[in-house]
CSV table of C-alpha atoms in Angstrom, one decimal:
chain,number,residue,atom,x,y,z
A,1,MET,CA,0.0,-0.2,0.1
A,2,MET,CA,2.7,2.2,0.8
A,3,MET,CA,4.6,1.4,-2.7
A,4,ARG,CA,1.9,2.5,-4.3
A,5,ARG,CA,0.9,5.9,-2.5
A,6,ASN,CA,4.4,6.1,-3.5
A,7,ILE,CA,4.3,6.0,-7.2
A,8,TRP,CA,1.6,8.1,-7.0
A,9,CYS,CA,2.4,10.6,-5.5
A,10,VAL,CA,5.5,11.0,-7.9
A,11,ILE,CA,3.7,10.3,-11.1
A,12,LEU,CA,1.7,13.3,-9.5
A,13,MET,CA,4.7,15.7,-8.7
A,14,ALA,CA,5.8,14.8,-12.1
A,15,ILE,CA,2.2,16.0,-14.1
A,16,LEU,CA,3.0,19.2,-11.4
A,17,MET,CA,6.6,19.6,-12.2
A,18,CYS,CA,5.2,19.2,-16.4
A,19,SER,CA,3.1,21.9,-15.8
A,20,CYS,CA,4.9,24.7,-14.1
A,21,LYS,CA,7.5,24.4,-16.6
A,22,LYS,CA,4.8,24.8,-19.4
A,23,SER,CA,3.3,28.5,-17.0
A,24,ALA,CA,6.8,29.7,-16.6
A,25,LYS,CA,7.6,29.0,-20.0
A,26,SER,CA,4.0,31.0,-21.2
A,27,GLU,CA,4.9,33.4,-18.6
A,28,VAL,CA,8.5,34.7,-19.2
A,29,LYS,CA,9.2,36.6,-22.4
A,30,THR,CA,11.9,36.0,-25.1
A,31,ASN,CA,14.2,38.0,-27.0
A,32,ASP,CA,12.1,37.0,-30.2
A,33,ASP,CA,8.6,37.9,-28.3
A,34,TYR,CA,10.4,41.3,-29.0
A,35,LYS,CA,11.0,41.2,-32.2
A,36,LYS,CA,7.4,40.4,-33.2
A,37,PRO,CA,6.1,43.4,-35.0
A,38,VAL,CA,2.9,45.6,-32.8
A,39,ALA,CA,-0.6,44.1,-33.9
A,40,ALA,CA,-0.9,45.9,-36.7
A,41,ALA,CA,-4.5,46.9,-36.8
A,42,SER,CA,-3.2,49.7,-34.1
A,43,PHE,CA,0.0,50.5,-36.1
A,44,ARG,CA,-0.7,54.8,-36.4
A,45,VAL,CA,-0.1,56.2,-39.6
A,46,VAL,CA,0.8,60.0,-38.5
A,47,GLY,CA,0.5,63.3,-41.0
A,48,TYR,CA,1.8,66.7,-40.4
A,49,LEU,CA,-0.4,69.2,-42.5
A,50,ARG,CA,0.4,73.0,-42.6
A,51,GLU,CA,-1.4,74.9,-40.6
A,52,TYR,CA,-1.0,77.6,-43.5
A,53,ASN,CA,-2.7,75.0,-46.4
A,54,VAL,CA,-5.3,74.8,-43.7
A,55,VAL,CA,-6.8,77.9,-44.9
A,56,ASP,CA,-6.3,78.2,-48.3
A,57,GLY,CA,-7.9,75.2,-48.1
A,58,ARG,CA,-5.3,71.9,-49.3
A,59,ALA,CA,-5.8,70.4,-46.6
A,60,ILE,CA,-9.1,69.8,-46.4
A,61,GLN,CA,-9.1,68.6,-49.7
A,62,PHE,CA,-6.5,65.1,-48.9
A,63,ASP,CA,-7.4,62.0,-49.1
A,64,PHE,CA,-7.5,60.9,-45.0
A,65,SER,CA,-8.0,56.9,-45.4
A,66,LYS,CA,-4.2,56.1,-45.6
A,67,ILE,CA,-3.5,57.9,-42.1
A,68,THR,CA,-4.5,57.4,-38.4
A,69,HIS,CA,-3.6,60.5,-36.9
A,70,LEU,CA,-3.0,64.8,-38.8
A,71,ASN,CA,-1.4,66.9,-37.0
A,72,ILE,CA,-2.0,70.7,-38.0
A,73,ALA,CA,1.6,72.6,-37.7
A,74,PHE,CA,2.1,75.3,-36.3
A,75,ILE,CA,-0.5,76.3,-34.0
A,76,ASN,CA,1.3,79.0,-32.2
A,77,PRO,CA,0.4,81.7,-29.6
A,78,ASP,CA,1.8,85.2,-29.5
A,79,ALA,CA,3.8,86.2,-26.9
A,80,ALA,CA,0.9,86.7,-24.4
A,81,GLY,CA,0.2,83.0,-25.4
A,82,ASN,CA,-3.5,83.6,-26.9
A,83,PHE,CA,-4.9,81.8,-30.1
A,84,THR,CA,-6.6,83.4,-32.6
A,85,THR,CA,-9.3,81.8,-34.6
A,86,LEU,CA,-8.0,79.7,-37.6
A,87,ASP,CA,-10.4,79.7,-40.2
A,88,GLY,CA,-11.2,76.1,-41.9
A,89,LEU,CA,-10.3,74.1,-39.1
A,90,LYS,CA,-13.2,73.5,-37.7
A,91,GLU,CA,-13.8,72.3,-41.1
A,92,LEU,CA,-11.7,70.2,-41.5
A,93,VAL,CA,-11.5,68.1,-38.3
A,94,THR,CA,-15.1,67.6,-38.8
A,95,ALA,CA,-13.7,65.9,-42.5
A,96,ALA,CA,-10.9,64.2,-40.9
A,97,HIS,CA,-12.9,62.4,-37.6
A,98,ALA,CA,-15.4,61.3,-40.9
A,99,LYS,CA,-12.5,58.9,-42.0
A,100,ASN,CA,-11.8,58.2,-38.1
A,101,VAL,CA,-9.2,60.2,-38.3
A,102,LYS,CA,-8.2,61.7,-34.9
A,103,VAL,CA,-6.5,65.8,-35.1
A,104,LEU,CA,-3.9,66.8,-33.4
A,105,ALA,CA,-3.3,70.9,-33.0
A,106,SER,CA,1.4,70.8,-32.7
A,107,ILE,CA,2.7,74.0,-31.5
A,108,GLY,CA,6.5,75.0,-31.4
A,109,GLY,CA,8.4,74.1,-34.3
A,110,GLY,CA,11.9,73.8,-36.3
A,111,LEU,CA,11.7,78.3,-36.5
A,112,ALA,CA,8.9,77.7,-32.8
A,113,PRO,CA,8.8,81.4,-31.4
A,114,GLU,CA,11.4,83.1,-29.0
A,115,TYR,CA,8.6,84.0,-26.8
A,116,TYR,CA,7.9,79.7,-25.7
A,117,THR,CA,11.1,80.2,-23.5
A,118,THR,CA,9.5,83.4,-21.5
A,119,LEU,CA,5.6,81.6,-21.9
A,120,ILE,CA,7.1,77.9,-19.9
A,121,ALA,CA,9.8,80.1,-17.8
A,122,THR,CA,7.4,80.4,-14.9
A,123,GLY,CA,4.3,78.3,-13.4
A,124,SER,CA,1.9,80.8,-14.0
A,125,SER,CA,2.6,81.1,-17.2
A,126,ARG,CA,2.6,77.7,-18.0
A,127,GLU,CA,-0.8,77.2,-16.5
A,128,LYS,CA,-1.5,79.8,-18.7
A,129,LEU,CA,-0.6,78.3,-22.2
A,130,ALA,CA,-1.5,74.7,-20.6
A,131,ALA,CA,-4.9,75.9,-20.2
A,132,SER,CA,-5.2,77.9,-23.7
A,133,LEU,CA,-4.6,74.9,-25.3
A,134,ALA,CA,-6.9,72.7,-23.7
A,135,SER,CA,-9.6,75.6,-24.4
A,136,ILE,CA,-8.8,75.3,-28.4
A,137,ALA,CA,-8.8,71.7,-28.3
A,138,ASP,CA,-12.7,71.6,-26.9
A,139,GLN,CA,-13.3,74.9,-29.4
A,140,TYR,CA,-11.5,73.2,-32.3
A,141,ASN,CA,-12.6,70.2,-30.9
A,142,LEU,CA,-9.7,68.2,-31.1
A,143,ASP,CA,-8.7,65.2,-30.3
A,144,GLY,CA,-5.9,66.6,-28.6
A,145,ILE,CA,-2.5,68.6,-28.4
A,146,ASP,CA,1.3,67.2,-30.1
A,147,ILE,CA,4.3,69.8,-27.6
A,148,ASP,CA,6.7,70.0,-31.3
A,149,LEU,CA,9.5,72.4,-29.0
A,150,GLU,CA,13.2,71.6,-29.8
A,151,GLY,CA,17.2,72.3,-29.4
A,152,HIS,CA,17.3,74.9,-26.6
A,153,PHE,CA,13.3,75.3,-26.2
A,154,VAL,CA,14.4,72.0,-24.1
A,155,ASP,CA,14.9,73.4,-20.7
A,156,ASP,CA,14.6,73.8,-16.7
A,157,ASN,CA,11.0,74.2,-17.7
A,158,TYR,CA,10.5,72.0,-20.6
A,159,GLU,CA,9.5,69.1,-18.2
A,160,ALA,CA,7.0,71.1,-15.6
A,161,PHE,CA,5.3,72.4,-19.0
A,162,VAL,CA,4.2,68.6,-20.4
A,163,VAL,CA,3.3,67.8,-16.7
A,164,ALA,CA,1.3,71.0,-16.5
A,165,VAL,CA,-0.6,69.7,-20.1
A,166,LYS,CA,-0.8,66.8,-19.8
A,167,ALA,CA,-3.0,67.9,-16.8
A,168,ALA,CA,-4.9,70.4,-18.3
A,169,LEU,CA,-5.9,67.8,-21.2
A,170,LYS,CA,-6.0,64.6,-19.0
A,171,PRO,CA,-9.4,65.0,-17.4
A,172,LYS,CA,-10.6,66.0,-21.3
A,173,GLY,CA,-9.6,62.4,-22.9
A,174,LYS,CA,-7.7,64.6,-25.2
A,175,LEU,CA,-4.0,62.7,-26.0
A,176,LEU,CA,-1.1,64.8,-25.6
A,177,THR,CA,2.2,64.1,-28.2
A,178,THR,CA,5.9,65.2,-29.4
A,179,ALA,CA,8.3,65.5,-32.0
A,180,ILE,CA,12.0,64.4,-30.7
A,181,ALA,CA,14.9,64.1,-32.4
A,182,THR,CA,17.8,62.3,-31.0
A,183,VAL,CA,20.3,64.6,-31.1
A,184,TYR,CA,18.2,66.7,-28.3
A,185,ALA,CA,18.1,63.2,-26.4
A,186,ALA,CA,20.1,63.6,-23.4
A,187,GLN,CA,17.5,67.0,-22.5
A,188,TYR,CA,14.1,65.1,-22.4
A,189,THR,CA,14.1,63.6,-19.1
A,190,ASN,CA,12.5,60.0,-18.4
A,191,LYS,CA,10.0,62.7,-16.6
A,192,ALA,CA,8.9,64.4,-19.4
A,193,LEU,CA,8.8,61.4,-22.0
A,194,ALA,CA,7.0,59.4,-19.8
A,195,GLN,CA,3.5,62.4,-20.4
A,196,PHE,CA,3.3,61.4,-23.6
A,197,ASP,CA,0.6,59.0,-25.5
A,198,TYR,CA,2.6,59.0,-27.8
A,199,ILE,CA,6.9,59.5,-29.5
A,200,ASN,CA,7.2,61.1,-33.2
A,201,ILE,CA,11.1,60.7,-33.8
A,202,MET,CA,11.6,62.7,-35.6
A,203,SER,CA,14.3,60.3,-38.1
A,204,TYR,CA,15.4,62.8,-40.7
A,205,ASP,CA,17.7,65.9,-41.0
A,206,LYS,CA,20.7,64.2,-40.5
A,207,THR,CA,22.5,67.3,-42.2
A,208,GLY,CA,21.3,69.4,-44.6
A,209,PRO,CA,21.7,73.4,-46.2
A,210,TRP,CA,23.3,74.0,-43.0
A,211,LYS,CA,25.6,72.0,-43.2
A,212,PRO,CA,27.1,72.5,-46.8
A,213,GLU,CA,30.4,71.5,-45.4
A,214,LYS,CA,28.9,68.2,-44.7
A,215,PRO,CA,26.7,66.7,-47.4
A,216,GLY,CA,25.7,62.9,-48.4
A,217,GLN,CA,22.3,61.3,-47.1
A,218,HIS,CA,20.2,63.2,-44.8
A,219,SER,CA,17.6,60.7,-44.0
A,220,PRO,CA,20.0,57.0,-44.1
A,221,TYR,CA,18.1,54.1,-43.1
A,222,SER,CA,21.1,53.3,-41.1
A,223,MET,CA,20.1,56.0,-38.5
A,224,ALA,CA,16.0,55.4,-37.9
A,225,VAL,CA,17.4,52.2,-36.5
A,226,ASP,CA,20.1,53.8,-34.0
A,227,ASP,CA,16.6,56.6,-33.2
A,228,LEU,CA,14.6,53.3,-32.3
A,229,ASP,CA,17.2,51.6,-30.6
A,230,TYR,CA,18.1,53.9,-28.7
A,231,TRP,CA,14.9,54.8,-27.8
A,232,SER,CA,12.9,51.8,-27.4
A,233,GLY,CA,16.7,50.3,-25.9
A,234,THR,CA,19.0,53.3,-23.7
A,235,ARG,CA,15.7,55.1,-23.0
A,236,GLY,CA,13.4,52.0,-22.4
A,237,ILE,CA,10.7,53.6,-24.1
A,238,ALA,CA,7.9,51.0,-24.9
A,239,LYS,CA,7.6,50.8,-29.3
A,240,GLU,CA,4.2,50.6,-29.1
A,241,ARG,CA,4.6,54.4,-28.0
A,242,LEU,CA,7.0,54.9,-30.4
A,243,SER,CA,6.7,56.4,-34.0
A,244,LEU,CA,9.5,56.7,-36.8
A,245,GLY,CA,9.3,59.6,-38.9
A,246,LEU,CA,9.6,59.6,-42.5
A,247,PRO,CA,10.9,62.3,-44.4
A,248,PHE,CA,8.9,63.1,-47.6
A,249,TYR,CA,11.4,65.8,-49.2
A,250,GLY,CA,14.8,66.5,-50.0
A,251,TYR,CA,18.3,68.6,-49.6
A,252,GLY,CA,20.8,69.5,-52.1
A,253,PHE,CA,24.2,70.1,-51.9
A,254,GLY,CA,26.2,71.1,-55.2
A,255,SER,CA,26.0,73.3,-57.6
A,256,GLY,CA,22.7,73.8,-59.5
A,257,VAL,CA,20.4,71.6,-57.4
A,258,PRO,CA,18.4,74.0,-54.8
A,259,GLU,CA,18.5,73.6,-51.0
A,260,ASP,CA,15.5,72.0,-50.7
A,261,MET,CA,13.0,69.7,-52.8
A,262,SER,CA,9.6,68.4,-51.9
A,263,PHE,CA,9.6,64.0,-52.6
A,264,ALA,CA,7.1,65.5,-55.9
A,265,ASP,CA,8.7,67.8,-57.4
A,266,ILE,CA,11.7,65.3,-57.4
A,267,VAL,CA,10.2,62.5,-59.0
A,268,LYS,CA,8.8,65.3,-61.3
A,269,GLN,CA,11.9,66.5,-62.9
A,270,TYR,CA,14.0,63.9,-62.7
A,271,PRO,CA,12.3,60.6,-63.8
A,272,GLY,CA,13.2,57.8,-62.5
A,273,SER,CA,14.4,59.6,-59.1
A,274,GLU,CA,11.3,57.6,-57.4
A,275,ASN,CA,13.5,54.1,-57.2
A,276,LYS,CA,16.6,55.7,-55.7
A,277,ASP,CA,18.1,58.3,-52.3
A,278,GLU,CA,19.6,60.8,-54.5
A,279,VAL,CA,19.7,62.3,-58.2
A,280,THR,CA,23.1,63.6,-59.4
A,281,VAL,CA,21.4,67.4,-61.4
A,282,ALA,CA,23.8,68.7,-64.6
A,283,ALA,CA,25.7,70.9,-63.5
A,284,GLY,CA,26.8,68.0,-60.5
A,285,GLY,CA,25.3,68.8,-57.3
A,286,ILE,CA,23.5,66.1,-55.8
A,287,MET,CA,19.8,66.0,-54.2
A,288,TYR,CA,19.6,63.8,-51.5
A,289,TYR,CA,15.4,62.0,-50.4
A,290,ASN,CA,14.4,58.7,-49.8
A,291,GLY,CA,13.0,57.0,-53.0
A,292,LEU,CA,10.3,54.4,-52.6
A,293,PRO,CA,13.0,50.8,-51.6
A,294,THR,CA,13.8,52.6,-48.6
A,295,ILE,CA,10.1,54.4,-47.4
A,296,LYS,CA,8.5,50.2,-47.9
A,297,SER,CA,12.4,49.0,-46.2
A,298,LYS,CA,11.4,51.6,-43.0
A,299,THR,CA,7.9,51.2,-42.5
A,300,THR,CA,8.5,47.4,-42.8
A,301,LEU,CA,11.5,48.2,-39.5
A,302,ALA,CA,8.9,50.3,-37.7
A,303,LEU,CA,6.1,47.8,-37.6
A,304,GLN,CA,9.5,44.8,-36.4
A,305,LYS,CA,10.0,47.8,-33.6
A,306,ALA,CA,7.4,50.9,-33.6
A,307,GLY,CA,4.1,50.9,-32.9
A,308,GLY,CA,3.3,53.5,-36.9
A,309,ILE,CA,4.8,55.8,-38.1
A,310,MET,CA,5.0,59.6,-39.3
A,311,VAL,CA,5.0,62.0,-42.3
A,312,TRP,CA,6.8,65.4,-42.8
A,313,GLN,CA,4.0,66.4,-44.5
A,314,LEU,CA,1.5,65.1,-46.4
A,315,LEU,CA,1.7,68.0,-48.9
A,316,GLN,CA,5.0,66.5,-50.5
A,317,ASP,CA,4.5,63.2,-51.1
A,318,GLY,CA,4.2,62.2,-55.0
A,319,THR,CA,0.7,61.1,-56.3
A,320,GLY,CA,-0.3,57.5,-58.2
A,321,ALA,CA,3.2,55.1,-58.4
A,322,ASN,CA,5.0,57.8,-57.0
A,323,SER,CA,3.4,58.0,-53.3
A,324,LEU,CA,5.0,57.2,-51.0
A,325,LEU,CA,2.1,57.2,-48.7
A,326,ASN,CA,0.5,54.7,-51.1
A,327,ILE,CA,4.0,52.4,-50.3
A,328,ILE,CA,3.5,52.6,-46.8
A,329,ASP,CA,-0.3,52.4,-47.0
A,330,ALA,CA,-0.2,48.7,-48.6
A,331,GLU,CA,2.5,47.5,-46.5
A,332,VAL,CA,0.4,48.5,-43.3
A,333,LYS,CA,-2.2,46.6,-44.3
A,334,ALA,CA,-0.2,43.6,-45.8
A,335,ALA,CA,1.3,43.0,-42.1
A,336,LYS,CA,-2.3,43.3,-41.7
A,337,LYS,CA,-3.4,39.7,-43.3
């Protein structure tokens, strides 16, 4: 009787150990788990449109079916922190919402007004600006606010400012997002970054007309890899919160080439350039940009290592077979199958 009981005990223990191993295996994530792509159904495609194209009506003519989020750049206050009425924005928001696209007002920009340093410098001015941003989000039925402050604007007051904006928007159920550049990485505190629902990485402008001594590709594939590795790896931000920024424009270096061109103008002026990342003009200068194959490769990368794509900016795109947005859309839809 004792022997039979011992045998059954051994069998029972073996079953329990196997069960525990299976359970532990299912709970512990492996490196391969972190390589799995973000669910394509929740993958963001964030596009920027210029504020003046809202006023001139070009923005409302855009086909919203290939994006999920639209940022209007840039809707900045005056030096006192007050916002003026933007004609056409309500109509644009209504049109975008009809296609299930969220719309955000983006503030700041690469050439942000210098008075932002004053607006975010003290508690009272920060709170006023935060309240004003929440107010315009309500006024235009926006889905949130996008903060694009760069360089010296990301100062000792930046963290307190984004905390204040988050506090003003959260009770309203509004999004708070940002556009960041890795070159300024040390200036963004972890607490500041934690305030954002998602983060658009400006993975471009590695060089440009402001660096004539450094000609070359301003948005190489390697930069996208490095940027995603830094923000998700070194800084520990969940990949679902990151959007990889893609340029729909190029920069020229050398003789006889413009300083910058939209992708639309590049493919019109230089047939066959859509499948390349650079084109040499007759006078010898070179225009550097991202062609169709590179945009496709970067989209595949983002599907694996990020939660979305960000585009600057939508109206610089080509059309039909030369549309970069069409390439992005095709890759995202293929991932959903």
